[in-house]
mmCIF file with all atom_site columns, N, CA and C in Angstrom:
data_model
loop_
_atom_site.group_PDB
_atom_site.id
_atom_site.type_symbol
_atom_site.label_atom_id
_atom_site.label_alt_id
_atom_site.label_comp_id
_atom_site.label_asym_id
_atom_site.label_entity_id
_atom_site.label_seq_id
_atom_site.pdbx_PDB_ins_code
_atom_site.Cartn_x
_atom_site.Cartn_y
_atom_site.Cartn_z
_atom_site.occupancy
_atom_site.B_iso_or_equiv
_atom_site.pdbx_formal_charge
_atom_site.auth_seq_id
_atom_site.auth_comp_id
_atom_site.auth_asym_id
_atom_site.auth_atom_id
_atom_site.pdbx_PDB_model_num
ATOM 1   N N  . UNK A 1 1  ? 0.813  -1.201 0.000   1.00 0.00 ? 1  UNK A N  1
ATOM 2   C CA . UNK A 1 1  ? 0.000  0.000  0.000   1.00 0.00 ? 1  UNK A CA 1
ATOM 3   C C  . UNK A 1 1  ? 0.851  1.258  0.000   1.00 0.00 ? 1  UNK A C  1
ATOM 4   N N  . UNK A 1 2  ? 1.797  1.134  0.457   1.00 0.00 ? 2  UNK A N  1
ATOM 5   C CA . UNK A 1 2  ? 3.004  2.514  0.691   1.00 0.00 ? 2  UNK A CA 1
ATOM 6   C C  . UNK A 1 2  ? 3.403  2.905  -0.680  1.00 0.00 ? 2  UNK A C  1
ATOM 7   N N  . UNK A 1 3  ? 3.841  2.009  -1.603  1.00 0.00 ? 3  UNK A N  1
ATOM 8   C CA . UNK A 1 3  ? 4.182  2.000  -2.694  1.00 0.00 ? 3  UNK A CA 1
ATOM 9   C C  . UNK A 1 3  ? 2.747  2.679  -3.696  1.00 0.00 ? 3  UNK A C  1
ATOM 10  N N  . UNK A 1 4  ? 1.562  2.528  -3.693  1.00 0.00 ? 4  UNK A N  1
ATOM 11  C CA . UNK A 1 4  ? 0.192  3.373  -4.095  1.00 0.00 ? 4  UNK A CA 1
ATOM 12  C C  . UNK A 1 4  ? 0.538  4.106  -3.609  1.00 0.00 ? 4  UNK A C  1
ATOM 13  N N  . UNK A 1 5  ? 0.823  4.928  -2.576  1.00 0.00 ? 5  UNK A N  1
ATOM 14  C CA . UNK A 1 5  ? 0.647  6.186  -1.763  1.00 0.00 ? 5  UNK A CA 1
ATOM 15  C C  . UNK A 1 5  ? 1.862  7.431  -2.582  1.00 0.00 ? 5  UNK A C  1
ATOM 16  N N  . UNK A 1 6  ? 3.034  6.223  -2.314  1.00 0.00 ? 6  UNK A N  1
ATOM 17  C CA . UNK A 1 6  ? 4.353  6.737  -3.324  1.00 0.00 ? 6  UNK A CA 1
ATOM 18  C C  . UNK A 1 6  ? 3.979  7.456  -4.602  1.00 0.00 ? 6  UNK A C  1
ATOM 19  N N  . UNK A 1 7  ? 3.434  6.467  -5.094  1.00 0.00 ? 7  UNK A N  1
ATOM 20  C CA . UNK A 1 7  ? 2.962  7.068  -6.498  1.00 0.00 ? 7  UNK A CA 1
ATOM 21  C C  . UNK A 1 7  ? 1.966  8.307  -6.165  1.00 0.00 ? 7  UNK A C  1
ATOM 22  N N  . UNK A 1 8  ? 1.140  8.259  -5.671  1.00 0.00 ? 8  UNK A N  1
ATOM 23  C CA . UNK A 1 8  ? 0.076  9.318  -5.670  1.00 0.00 ? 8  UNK A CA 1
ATOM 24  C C  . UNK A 1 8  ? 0.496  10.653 -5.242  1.00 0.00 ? 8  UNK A C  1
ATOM 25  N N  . UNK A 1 9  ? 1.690  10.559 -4.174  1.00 0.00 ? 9  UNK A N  1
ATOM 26  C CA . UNK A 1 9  ? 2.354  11.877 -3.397  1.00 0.00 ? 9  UNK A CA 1
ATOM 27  C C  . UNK A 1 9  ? 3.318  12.425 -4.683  1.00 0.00 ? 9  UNK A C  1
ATOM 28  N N  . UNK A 1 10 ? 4.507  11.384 -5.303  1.00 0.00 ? 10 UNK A N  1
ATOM 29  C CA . UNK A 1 10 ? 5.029  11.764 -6.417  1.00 0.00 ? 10 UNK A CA 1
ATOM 30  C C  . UNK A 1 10 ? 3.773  12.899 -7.819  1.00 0.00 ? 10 UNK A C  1
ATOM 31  N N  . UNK A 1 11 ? 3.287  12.372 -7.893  1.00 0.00 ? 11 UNK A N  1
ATOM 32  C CA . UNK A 1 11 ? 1.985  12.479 -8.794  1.00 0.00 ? 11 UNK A CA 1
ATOM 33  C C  . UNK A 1 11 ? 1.695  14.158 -7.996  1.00 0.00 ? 11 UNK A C  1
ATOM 34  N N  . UNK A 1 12 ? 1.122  14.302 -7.207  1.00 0.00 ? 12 UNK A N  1
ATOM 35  C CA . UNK A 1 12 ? 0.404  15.247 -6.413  1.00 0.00 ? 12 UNK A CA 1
ATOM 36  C C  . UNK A 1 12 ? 1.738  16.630 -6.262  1.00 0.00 ? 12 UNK A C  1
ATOM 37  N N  . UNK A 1 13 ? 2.540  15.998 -5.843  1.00 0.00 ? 13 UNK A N  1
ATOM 38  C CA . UNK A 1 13 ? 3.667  17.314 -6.237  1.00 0.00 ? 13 UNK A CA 1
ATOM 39  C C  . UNK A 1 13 ? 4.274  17.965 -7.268  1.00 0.00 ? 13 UNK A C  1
ATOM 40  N N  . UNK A 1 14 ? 4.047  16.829 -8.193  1.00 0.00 ? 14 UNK A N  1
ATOM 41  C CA . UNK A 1 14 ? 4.484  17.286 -9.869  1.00 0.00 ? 14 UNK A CA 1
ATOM 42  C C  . UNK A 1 14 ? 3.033  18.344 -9.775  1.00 0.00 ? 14 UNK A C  1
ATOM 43  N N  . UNK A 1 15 ? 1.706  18.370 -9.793  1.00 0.00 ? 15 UNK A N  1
ATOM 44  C CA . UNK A 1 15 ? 0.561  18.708 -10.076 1.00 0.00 ? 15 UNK A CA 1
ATOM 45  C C  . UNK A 1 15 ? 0.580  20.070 -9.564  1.00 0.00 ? 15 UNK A C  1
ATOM 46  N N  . UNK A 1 16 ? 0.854  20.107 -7.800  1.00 0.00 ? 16 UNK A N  1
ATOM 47  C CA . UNK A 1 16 ? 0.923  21.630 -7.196  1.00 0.00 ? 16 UNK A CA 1
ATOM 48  C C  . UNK A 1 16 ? 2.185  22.173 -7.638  1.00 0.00 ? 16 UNK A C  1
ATOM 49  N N  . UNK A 1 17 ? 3.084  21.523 -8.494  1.00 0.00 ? 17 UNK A N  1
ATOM 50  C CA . UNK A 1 17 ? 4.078  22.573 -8.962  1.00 0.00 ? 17 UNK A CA 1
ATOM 51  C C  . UNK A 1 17 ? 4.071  23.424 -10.052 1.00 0.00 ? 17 UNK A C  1
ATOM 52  N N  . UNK A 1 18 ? 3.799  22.543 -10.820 1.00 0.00 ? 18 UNK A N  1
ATOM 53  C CA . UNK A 1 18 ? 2.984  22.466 -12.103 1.00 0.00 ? 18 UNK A CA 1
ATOM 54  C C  . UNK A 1 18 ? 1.826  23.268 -12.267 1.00 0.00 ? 18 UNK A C  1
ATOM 55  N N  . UNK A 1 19 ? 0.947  23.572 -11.567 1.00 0.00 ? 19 UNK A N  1
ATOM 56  C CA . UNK A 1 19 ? -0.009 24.627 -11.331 1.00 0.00 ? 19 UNK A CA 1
ATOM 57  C C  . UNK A 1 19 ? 0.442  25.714 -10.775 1.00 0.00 ? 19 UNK A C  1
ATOM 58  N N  . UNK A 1 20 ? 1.314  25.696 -9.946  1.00 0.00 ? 20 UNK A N  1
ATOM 59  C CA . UNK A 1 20 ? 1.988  27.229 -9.735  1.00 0.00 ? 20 UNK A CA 1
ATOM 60  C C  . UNK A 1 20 ? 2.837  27.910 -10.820 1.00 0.00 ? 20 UNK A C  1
ATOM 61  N N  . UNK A 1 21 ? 3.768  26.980 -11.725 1.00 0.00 ? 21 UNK A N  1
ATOM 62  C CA . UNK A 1 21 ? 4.584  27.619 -12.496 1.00 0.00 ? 21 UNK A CA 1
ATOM 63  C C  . UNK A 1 21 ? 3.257  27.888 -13.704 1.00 0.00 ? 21 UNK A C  1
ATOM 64  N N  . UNK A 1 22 ? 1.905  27.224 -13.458 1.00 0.00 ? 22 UNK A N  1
ATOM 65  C CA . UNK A 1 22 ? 1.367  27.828 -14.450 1.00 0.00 ? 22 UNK A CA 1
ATOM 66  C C  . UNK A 1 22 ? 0.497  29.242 -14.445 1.00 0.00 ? 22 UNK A C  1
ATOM 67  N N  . UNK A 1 23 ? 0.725  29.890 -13.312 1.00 0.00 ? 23 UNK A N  1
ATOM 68  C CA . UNK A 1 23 ? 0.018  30.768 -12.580 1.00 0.00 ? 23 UNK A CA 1
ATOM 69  C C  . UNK A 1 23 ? 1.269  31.906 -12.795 1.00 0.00 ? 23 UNK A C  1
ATOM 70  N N  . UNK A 1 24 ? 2.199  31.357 -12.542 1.00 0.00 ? 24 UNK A N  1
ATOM 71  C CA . UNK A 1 24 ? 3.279  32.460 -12.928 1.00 0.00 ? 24 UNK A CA 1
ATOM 72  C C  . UNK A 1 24 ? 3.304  32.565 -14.273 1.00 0.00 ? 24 UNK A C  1
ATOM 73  N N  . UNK A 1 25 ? 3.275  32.114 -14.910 1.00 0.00 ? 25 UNK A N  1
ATOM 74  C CA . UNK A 1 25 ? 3.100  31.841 -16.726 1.00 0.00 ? 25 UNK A CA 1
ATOM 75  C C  . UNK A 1 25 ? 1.957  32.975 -16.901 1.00 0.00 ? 25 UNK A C  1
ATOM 76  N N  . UNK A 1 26 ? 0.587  32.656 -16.572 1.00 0.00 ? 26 UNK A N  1
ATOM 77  C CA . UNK A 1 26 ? -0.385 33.760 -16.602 1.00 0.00 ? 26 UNK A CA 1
ATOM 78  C C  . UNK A 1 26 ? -0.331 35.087 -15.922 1.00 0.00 ? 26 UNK A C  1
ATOM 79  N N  . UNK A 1 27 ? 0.450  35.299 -14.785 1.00 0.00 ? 27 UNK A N  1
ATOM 80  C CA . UNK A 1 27 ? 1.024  36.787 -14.574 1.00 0.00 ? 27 UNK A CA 1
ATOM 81  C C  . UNK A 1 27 ? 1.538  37.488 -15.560 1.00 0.00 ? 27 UNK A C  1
ATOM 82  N N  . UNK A 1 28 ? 2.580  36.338 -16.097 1.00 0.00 ? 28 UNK A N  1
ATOM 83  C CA . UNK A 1 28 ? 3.583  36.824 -16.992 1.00 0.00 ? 28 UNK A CA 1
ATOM 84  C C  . UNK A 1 28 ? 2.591  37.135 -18.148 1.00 0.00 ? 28 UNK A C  1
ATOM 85  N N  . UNK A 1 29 ? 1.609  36.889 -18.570 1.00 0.00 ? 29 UNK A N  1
ATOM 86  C CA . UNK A 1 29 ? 1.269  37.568 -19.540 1.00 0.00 ? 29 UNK A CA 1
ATOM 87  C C  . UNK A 1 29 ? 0.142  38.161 -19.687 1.00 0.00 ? 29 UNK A C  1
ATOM 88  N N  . UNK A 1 30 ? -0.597 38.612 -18.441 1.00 0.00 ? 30 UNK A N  1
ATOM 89  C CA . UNK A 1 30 ? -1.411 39.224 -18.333 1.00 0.00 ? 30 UNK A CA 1
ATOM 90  C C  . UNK A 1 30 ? -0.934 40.756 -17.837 1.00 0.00 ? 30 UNK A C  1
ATOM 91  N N  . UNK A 1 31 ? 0.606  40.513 -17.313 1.00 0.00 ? 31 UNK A N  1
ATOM 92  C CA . UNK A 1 31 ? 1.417  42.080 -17.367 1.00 0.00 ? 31 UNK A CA 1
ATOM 93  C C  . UNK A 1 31 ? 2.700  42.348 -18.494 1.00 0.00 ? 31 UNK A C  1
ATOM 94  N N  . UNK A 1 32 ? 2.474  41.548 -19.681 1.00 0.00 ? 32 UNK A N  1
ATOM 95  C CA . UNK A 1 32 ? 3.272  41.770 -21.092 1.00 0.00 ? 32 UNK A CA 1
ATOM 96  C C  . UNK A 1 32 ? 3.499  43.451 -21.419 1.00 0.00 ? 32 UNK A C  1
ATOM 97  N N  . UNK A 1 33 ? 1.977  43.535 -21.364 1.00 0.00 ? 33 UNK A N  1
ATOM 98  C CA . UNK A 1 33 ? 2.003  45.090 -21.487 1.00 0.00 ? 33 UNK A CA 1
ATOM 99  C C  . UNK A 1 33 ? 2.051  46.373 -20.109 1.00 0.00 ? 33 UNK A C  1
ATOM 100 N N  . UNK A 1 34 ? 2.525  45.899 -19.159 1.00 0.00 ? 34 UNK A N  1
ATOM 101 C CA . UNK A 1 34 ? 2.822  46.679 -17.846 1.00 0.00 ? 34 UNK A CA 1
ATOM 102 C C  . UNK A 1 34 ? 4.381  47.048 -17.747 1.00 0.00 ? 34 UNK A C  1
ATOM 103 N N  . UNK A 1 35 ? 4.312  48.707 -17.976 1.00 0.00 ? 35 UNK A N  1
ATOM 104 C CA . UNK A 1 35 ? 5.746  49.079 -17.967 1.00 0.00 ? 35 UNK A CA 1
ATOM 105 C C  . UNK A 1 35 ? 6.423  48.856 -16.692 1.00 0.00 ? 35 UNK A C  1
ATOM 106 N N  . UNK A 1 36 ? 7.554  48.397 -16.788 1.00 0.00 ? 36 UNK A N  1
ATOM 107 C CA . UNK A 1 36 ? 8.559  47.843 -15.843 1.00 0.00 ? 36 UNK A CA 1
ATOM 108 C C  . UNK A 1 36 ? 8.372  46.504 -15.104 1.00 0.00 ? 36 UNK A C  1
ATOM 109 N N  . UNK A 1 37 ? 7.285  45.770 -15.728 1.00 0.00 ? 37 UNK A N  1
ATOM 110 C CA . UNK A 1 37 ? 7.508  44.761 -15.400 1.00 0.00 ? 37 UNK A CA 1
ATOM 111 C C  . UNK A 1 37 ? 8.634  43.586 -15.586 1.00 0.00 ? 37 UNK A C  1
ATOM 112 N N  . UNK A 1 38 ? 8.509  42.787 -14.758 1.00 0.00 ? 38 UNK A N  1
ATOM 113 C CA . UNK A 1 38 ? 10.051 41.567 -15.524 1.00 0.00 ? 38 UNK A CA 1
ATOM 114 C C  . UNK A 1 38 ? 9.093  40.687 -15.314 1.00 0.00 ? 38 UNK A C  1
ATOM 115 N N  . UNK A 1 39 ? 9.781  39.618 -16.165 1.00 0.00 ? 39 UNK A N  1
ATOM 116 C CA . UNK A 1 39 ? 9.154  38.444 -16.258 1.00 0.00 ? 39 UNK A CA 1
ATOM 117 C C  . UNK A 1 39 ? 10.012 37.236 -15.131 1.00 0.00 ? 39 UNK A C  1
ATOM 118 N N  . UNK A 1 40 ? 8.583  36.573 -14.823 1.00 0.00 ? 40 UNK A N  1
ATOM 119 C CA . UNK A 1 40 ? 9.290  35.807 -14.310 1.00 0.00 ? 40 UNK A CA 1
ATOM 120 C C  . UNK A 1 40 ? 9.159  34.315 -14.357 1.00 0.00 ? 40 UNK A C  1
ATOM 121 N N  . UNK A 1 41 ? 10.173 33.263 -13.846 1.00 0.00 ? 41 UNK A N  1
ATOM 122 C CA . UNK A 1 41 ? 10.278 31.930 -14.484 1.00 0.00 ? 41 UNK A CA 1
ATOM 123 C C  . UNK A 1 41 ? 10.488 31.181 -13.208 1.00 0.00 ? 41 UNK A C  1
ATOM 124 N N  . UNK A 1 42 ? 9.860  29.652 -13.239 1.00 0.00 ? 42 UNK A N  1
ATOM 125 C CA . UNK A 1 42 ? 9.787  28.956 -12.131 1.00 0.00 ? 42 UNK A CA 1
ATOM 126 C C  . UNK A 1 42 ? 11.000 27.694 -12.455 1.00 0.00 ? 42 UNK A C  1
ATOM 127 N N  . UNK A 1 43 ? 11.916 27.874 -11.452 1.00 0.00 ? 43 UNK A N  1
ATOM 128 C CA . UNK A 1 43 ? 12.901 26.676 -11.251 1.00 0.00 ? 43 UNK A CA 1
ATOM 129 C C  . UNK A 1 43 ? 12.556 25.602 -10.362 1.00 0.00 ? 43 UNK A C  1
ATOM 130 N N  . UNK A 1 44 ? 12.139 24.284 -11.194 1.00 0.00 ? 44 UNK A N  1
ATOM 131 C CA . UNK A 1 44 ? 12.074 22.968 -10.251 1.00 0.00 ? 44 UNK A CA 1
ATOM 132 C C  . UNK A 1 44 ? 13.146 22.273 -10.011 1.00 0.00 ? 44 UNK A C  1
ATOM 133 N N  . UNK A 1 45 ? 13.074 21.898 -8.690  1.00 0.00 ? 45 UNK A N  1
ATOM 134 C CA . UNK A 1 45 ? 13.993 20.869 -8.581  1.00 0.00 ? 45 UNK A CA 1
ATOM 135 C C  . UNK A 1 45 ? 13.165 19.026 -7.921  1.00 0.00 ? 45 UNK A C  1
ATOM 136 N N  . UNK A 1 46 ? 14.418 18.206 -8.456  1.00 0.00 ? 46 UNK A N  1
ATOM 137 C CA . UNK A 1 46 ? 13.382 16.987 -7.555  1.00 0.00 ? 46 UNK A CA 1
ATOM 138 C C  . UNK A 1 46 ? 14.080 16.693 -6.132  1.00 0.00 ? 46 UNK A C  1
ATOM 139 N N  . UNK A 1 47 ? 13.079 16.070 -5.962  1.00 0.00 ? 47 UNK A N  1
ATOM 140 C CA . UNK A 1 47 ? 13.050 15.585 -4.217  1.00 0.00 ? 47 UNK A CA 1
ATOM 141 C C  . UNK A 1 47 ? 13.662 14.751 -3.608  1.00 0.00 ? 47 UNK A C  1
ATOM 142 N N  . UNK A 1 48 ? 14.104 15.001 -3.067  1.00 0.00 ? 48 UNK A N  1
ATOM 143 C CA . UNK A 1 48 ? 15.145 13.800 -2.365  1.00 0.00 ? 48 UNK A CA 1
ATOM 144 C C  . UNK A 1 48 ? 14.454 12.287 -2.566  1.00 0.00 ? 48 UNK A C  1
ATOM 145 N N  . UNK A 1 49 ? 15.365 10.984 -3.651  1.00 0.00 ? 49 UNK A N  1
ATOM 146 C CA . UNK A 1 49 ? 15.155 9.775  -4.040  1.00 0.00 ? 49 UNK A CA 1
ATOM 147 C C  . UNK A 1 49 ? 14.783 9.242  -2.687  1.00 0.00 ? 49 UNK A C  1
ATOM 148 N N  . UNK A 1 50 ? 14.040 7.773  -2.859  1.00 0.00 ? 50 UNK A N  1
ATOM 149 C CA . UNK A 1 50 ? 14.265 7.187  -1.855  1.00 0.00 ? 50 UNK A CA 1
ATOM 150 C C  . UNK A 1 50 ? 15.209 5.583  -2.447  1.00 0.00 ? 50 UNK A C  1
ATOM 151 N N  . UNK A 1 51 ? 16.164 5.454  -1.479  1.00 0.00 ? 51 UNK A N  1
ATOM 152 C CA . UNK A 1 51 ? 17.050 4.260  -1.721  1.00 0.00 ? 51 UNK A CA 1
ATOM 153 C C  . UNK A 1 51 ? 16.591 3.042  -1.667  1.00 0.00 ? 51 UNK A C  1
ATOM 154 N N  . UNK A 1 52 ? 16.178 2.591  -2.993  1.00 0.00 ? 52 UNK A N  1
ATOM 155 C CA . UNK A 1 52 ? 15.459 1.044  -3.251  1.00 0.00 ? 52 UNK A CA 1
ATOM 156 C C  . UNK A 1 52 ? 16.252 0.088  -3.702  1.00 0.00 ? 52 UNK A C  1
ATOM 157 N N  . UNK A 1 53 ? 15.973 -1.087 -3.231  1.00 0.00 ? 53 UNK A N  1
ATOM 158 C CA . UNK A 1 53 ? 17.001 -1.835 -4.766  1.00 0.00 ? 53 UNK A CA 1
ATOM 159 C C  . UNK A 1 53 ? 15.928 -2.232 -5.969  1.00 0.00 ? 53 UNK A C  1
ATOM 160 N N  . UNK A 1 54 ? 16.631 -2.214 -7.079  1.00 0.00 ? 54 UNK A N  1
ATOM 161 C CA . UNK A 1 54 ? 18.068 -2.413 -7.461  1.00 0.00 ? 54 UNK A CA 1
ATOM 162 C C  . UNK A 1 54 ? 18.957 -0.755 -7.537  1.00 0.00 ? 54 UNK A C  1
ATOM 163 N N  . UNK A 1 55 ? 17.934 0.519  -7.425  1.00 0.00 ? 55 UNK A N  1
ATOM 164 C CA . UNK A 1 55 ? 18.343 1.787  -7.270  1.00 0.00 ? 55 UNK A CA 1
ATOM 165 C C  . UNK A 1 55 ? 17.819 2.370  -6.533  1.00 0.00 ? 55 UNK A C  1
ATOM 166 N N  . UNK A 1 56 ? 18.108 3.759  -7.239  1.00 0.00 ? 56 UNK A N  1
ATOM 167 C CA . UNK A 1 56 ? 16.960 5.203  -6.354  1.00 0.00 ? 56 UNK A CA 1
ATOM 168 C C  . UNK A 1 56 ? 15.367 5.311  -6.959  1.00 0.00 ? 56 UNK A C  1
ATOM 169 N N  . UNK A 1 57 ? 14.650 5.707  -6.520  1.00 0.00 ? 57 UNK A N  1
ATOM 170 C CA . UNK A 1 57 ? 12.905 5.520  -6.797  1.00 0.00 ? 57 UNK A CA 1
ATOM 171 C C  . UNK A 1 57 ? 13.077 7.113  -6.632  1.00 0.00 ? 57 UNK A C  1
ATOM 172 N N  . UNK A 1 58 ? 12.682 7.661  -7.568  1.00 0.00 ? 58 UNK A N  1
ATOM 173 C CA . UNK A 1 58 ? 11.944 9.452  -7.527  1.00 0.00 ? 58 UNK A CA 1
ATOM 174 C C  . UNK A 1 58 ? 11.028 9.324  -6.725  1.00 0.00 ? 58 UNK A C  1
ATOM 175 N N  . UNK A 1 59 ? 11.068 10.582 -5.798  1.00 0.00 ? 59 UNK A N  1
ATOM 176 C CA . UNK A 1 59 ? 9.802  11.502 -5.306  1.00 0.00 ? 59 UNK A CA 1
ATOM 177 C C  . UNK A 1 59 ? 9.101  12.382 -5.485  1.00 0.00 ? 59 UNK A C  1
ATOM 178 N N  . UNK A 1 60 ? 8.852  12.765 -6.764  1.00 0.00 ? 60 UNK A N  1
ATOM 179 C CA . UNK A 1 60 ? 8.762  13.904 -7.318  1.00 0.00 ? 60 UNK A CA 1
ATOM 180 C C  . UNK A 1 60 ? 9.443  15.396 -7.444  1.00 0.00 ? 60 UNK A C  1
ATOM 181 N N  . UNK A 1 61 ? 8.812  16.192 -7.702  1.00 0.00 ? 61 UNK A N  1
ATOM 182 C CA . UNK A 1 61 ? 9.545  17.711 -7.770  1.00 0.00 ? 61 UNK A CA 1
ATOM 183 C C  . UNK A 1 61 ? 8.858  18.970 -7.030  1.00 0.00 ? 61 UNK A C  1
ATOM 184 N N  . UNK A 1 62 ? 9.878  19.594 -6.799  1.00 0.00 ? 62 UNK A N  1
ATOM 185 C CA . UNK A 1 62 ? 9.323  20.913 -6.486  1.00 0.00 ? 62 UNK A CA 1
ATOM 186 C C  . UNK A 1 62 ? 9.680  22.221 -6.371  1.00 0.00 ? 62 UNK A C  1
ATOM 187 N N  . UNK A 1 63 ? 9.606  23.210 -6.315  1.00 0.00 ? 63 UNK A N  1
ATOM 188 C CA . UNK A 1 63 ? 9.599  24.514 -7.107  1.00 0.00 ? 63 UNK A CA 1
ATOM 189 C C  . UNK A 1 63 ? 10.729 24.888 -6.254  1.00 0.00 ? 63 UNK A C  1
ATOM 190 N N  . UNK A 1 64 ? 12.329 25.195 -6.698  1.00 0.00 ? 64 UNK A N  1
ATOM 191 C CA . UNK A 1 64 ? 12.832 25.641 -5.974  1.00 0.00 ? 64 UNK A CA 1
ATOM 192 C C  . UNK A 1 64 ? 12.931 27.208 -5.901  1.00 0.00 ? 64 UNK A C  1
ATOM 193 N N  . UNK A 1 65 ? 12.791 28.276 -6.887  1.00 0.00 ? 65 UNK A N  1
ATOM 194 C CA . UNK A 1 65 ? 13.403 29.098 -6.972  1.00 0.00 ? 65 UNK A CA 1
ATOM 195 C C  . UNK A 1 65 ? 11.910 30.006 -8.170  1.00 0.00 ? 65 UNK A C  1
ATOM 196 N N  . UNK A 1 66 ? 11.707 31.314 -7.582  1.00 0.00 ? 66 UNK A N  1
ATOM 197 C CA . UNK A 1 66 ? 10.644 31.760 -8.682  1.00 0.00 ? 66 UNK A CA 1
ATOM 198 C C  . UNK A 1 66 ? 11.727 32.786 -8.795  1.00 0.00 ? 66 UNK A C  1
ATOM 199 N N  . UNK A 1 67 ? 12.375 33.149 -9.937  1.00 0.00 ? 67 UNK A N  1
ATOM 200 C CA . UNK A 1 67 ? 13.214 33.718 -10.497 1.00 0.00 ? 67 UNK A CA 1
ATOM 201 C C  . UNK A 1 67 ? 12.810 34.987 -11.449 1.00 0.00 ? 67 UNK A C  1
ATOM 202 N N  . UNK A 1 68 ? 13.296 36.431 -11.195 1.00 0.00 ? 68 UNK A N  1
ATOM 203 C CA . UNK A 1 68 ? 12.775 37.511 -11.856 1.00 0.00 ? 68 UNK A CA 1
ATOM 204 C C  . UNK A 1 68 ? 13.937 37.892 -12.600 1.00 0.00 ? 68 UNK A C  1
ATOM 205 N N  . UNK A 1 69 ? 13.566 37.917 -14.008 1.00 0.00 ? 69 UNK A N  1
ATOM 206 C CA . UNK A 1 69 ? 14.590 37.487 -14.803 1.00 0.00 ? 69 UNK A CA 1
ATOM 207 C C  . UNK A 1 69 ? 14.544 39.542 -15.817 1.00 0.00 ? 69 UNK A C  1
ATOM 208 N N  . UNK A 1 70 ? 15.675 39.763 -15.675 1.00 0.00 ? 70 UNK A N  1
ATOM 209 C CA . UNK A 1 70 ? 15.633 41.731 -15.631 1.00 0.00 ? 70 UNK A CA 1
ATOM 210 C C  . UNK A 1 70 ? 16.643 41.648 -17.239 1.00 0.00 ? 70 UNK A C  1
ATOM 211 N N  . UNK A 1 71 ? 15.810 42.775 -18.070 1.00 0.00 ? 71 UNK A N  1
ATOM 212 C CA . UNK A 1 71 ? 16.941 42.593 -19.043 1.00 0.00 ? 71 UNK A CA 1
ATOM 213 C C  . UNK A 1 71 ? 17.982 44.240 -18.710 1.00 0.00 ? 71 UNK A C  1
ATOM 214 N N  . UNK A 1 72 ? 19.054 43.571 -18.526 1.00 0.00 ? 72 UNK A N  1
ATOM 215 C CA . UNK A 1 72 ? 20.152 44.289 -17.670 1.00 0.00 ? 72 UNK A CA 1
ATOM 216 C C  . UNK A 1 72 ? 20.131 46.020 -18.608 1.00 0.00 ? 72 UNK A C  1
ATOM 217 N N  . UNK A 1 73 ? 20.014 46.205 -20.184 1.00 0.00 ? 73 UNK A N  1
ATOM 218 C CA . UNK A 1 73 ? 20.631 47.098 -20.494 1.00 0.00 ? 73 UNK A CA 1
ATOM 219 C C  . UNK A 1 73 ? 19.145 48.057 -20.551 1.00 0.00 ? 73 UNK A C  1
ATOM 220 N N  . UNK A 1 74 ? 18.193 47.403 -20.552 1.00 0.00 ? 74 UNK A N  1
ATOM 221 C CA . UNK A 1 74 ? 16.660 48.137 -20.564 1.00 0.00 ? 74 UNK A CA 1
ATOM 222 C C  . UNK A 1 74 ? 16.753 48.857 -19.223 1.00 0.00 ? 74 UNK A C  1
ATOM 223 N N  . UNK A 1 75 ? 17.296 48.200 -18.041 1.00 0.00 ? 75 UNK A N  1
ATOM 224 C CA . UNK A 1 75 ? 17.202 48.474 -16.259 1.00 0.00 ? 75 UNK A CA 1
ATOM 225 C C  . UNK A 1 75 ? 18.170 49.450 -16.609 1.00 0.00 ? 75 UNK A C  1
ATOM 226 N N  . UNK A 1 76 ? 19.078 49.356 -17.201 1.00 0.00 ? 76 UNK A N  1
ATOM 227 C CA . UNK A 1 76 ? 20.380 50.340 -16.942 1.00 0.00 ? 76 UNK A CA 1
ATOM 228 C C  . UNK A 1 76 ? 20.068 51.649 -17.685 1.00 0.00 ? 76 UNK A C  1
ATOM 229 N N  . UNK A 1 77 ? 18.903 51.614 -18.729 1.00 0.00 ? 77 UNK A N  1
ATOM 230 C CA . UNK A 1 77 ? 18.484 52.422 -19.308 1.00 0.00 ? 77 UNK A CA 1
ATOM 231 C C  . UNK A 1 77 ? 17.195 53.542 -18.219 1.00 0.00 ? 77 UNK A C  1
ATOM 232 N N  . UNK A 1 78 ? 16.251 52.889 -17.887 1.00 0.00 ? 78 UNK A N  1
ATOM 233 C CA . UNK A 1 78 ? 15.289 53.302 -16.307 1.00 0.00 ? 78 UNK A CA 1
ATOM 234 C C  . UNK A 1 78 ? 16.410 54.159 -15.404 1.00 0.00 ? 78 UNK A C  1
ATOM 235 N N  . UNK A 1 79 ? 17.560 53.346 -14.934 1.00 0.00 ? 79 UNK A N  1
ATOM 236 C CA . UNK A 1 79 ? 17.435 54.087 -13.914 1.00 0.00 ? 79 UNK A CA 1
ATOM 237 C C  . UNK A 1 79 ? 18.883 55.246 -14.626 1.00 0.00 ? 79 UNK A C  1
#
């Protein structure tokens, strides 16, 4: 039964990550046209394996880093 559960928690964190980076996706372009905005981009990482044999078994992923990504010579131009 642990092993169902495995799967479903793996499953369930890809999903809430996955729905957040898609929420940042729709910021991002519902302020395309908002001066000085930056865009921004979601960095996943995965989850610590668990040690099985004959290997490692994934635990899914999750959002390490929401990253505001500036284009340097436009900023240097603002300020």
């Amino acid at each position: 039964m642990s092993a169902l559960s495995g799967i479903f928690n793996s499953g369930k964190s890809a999903l809430f990550s996955n729905q957040r980076a898609l929420a940042v996706t729709g910021q991002n372009i519902a302020n395309v046209n908002t001066a000085g905005y930056n865009r921004q981009e979601v960095l996943f990482e995965p989850t610590e394996p668990l040690n099985e044999r004959p290997g490692q078994l994934g635990t899914g992923v999750r959002i390490r880093e929401i990253r505001r990504t500036m284009n340097k010579f436009v900023d240097n131009q603002v300020t």
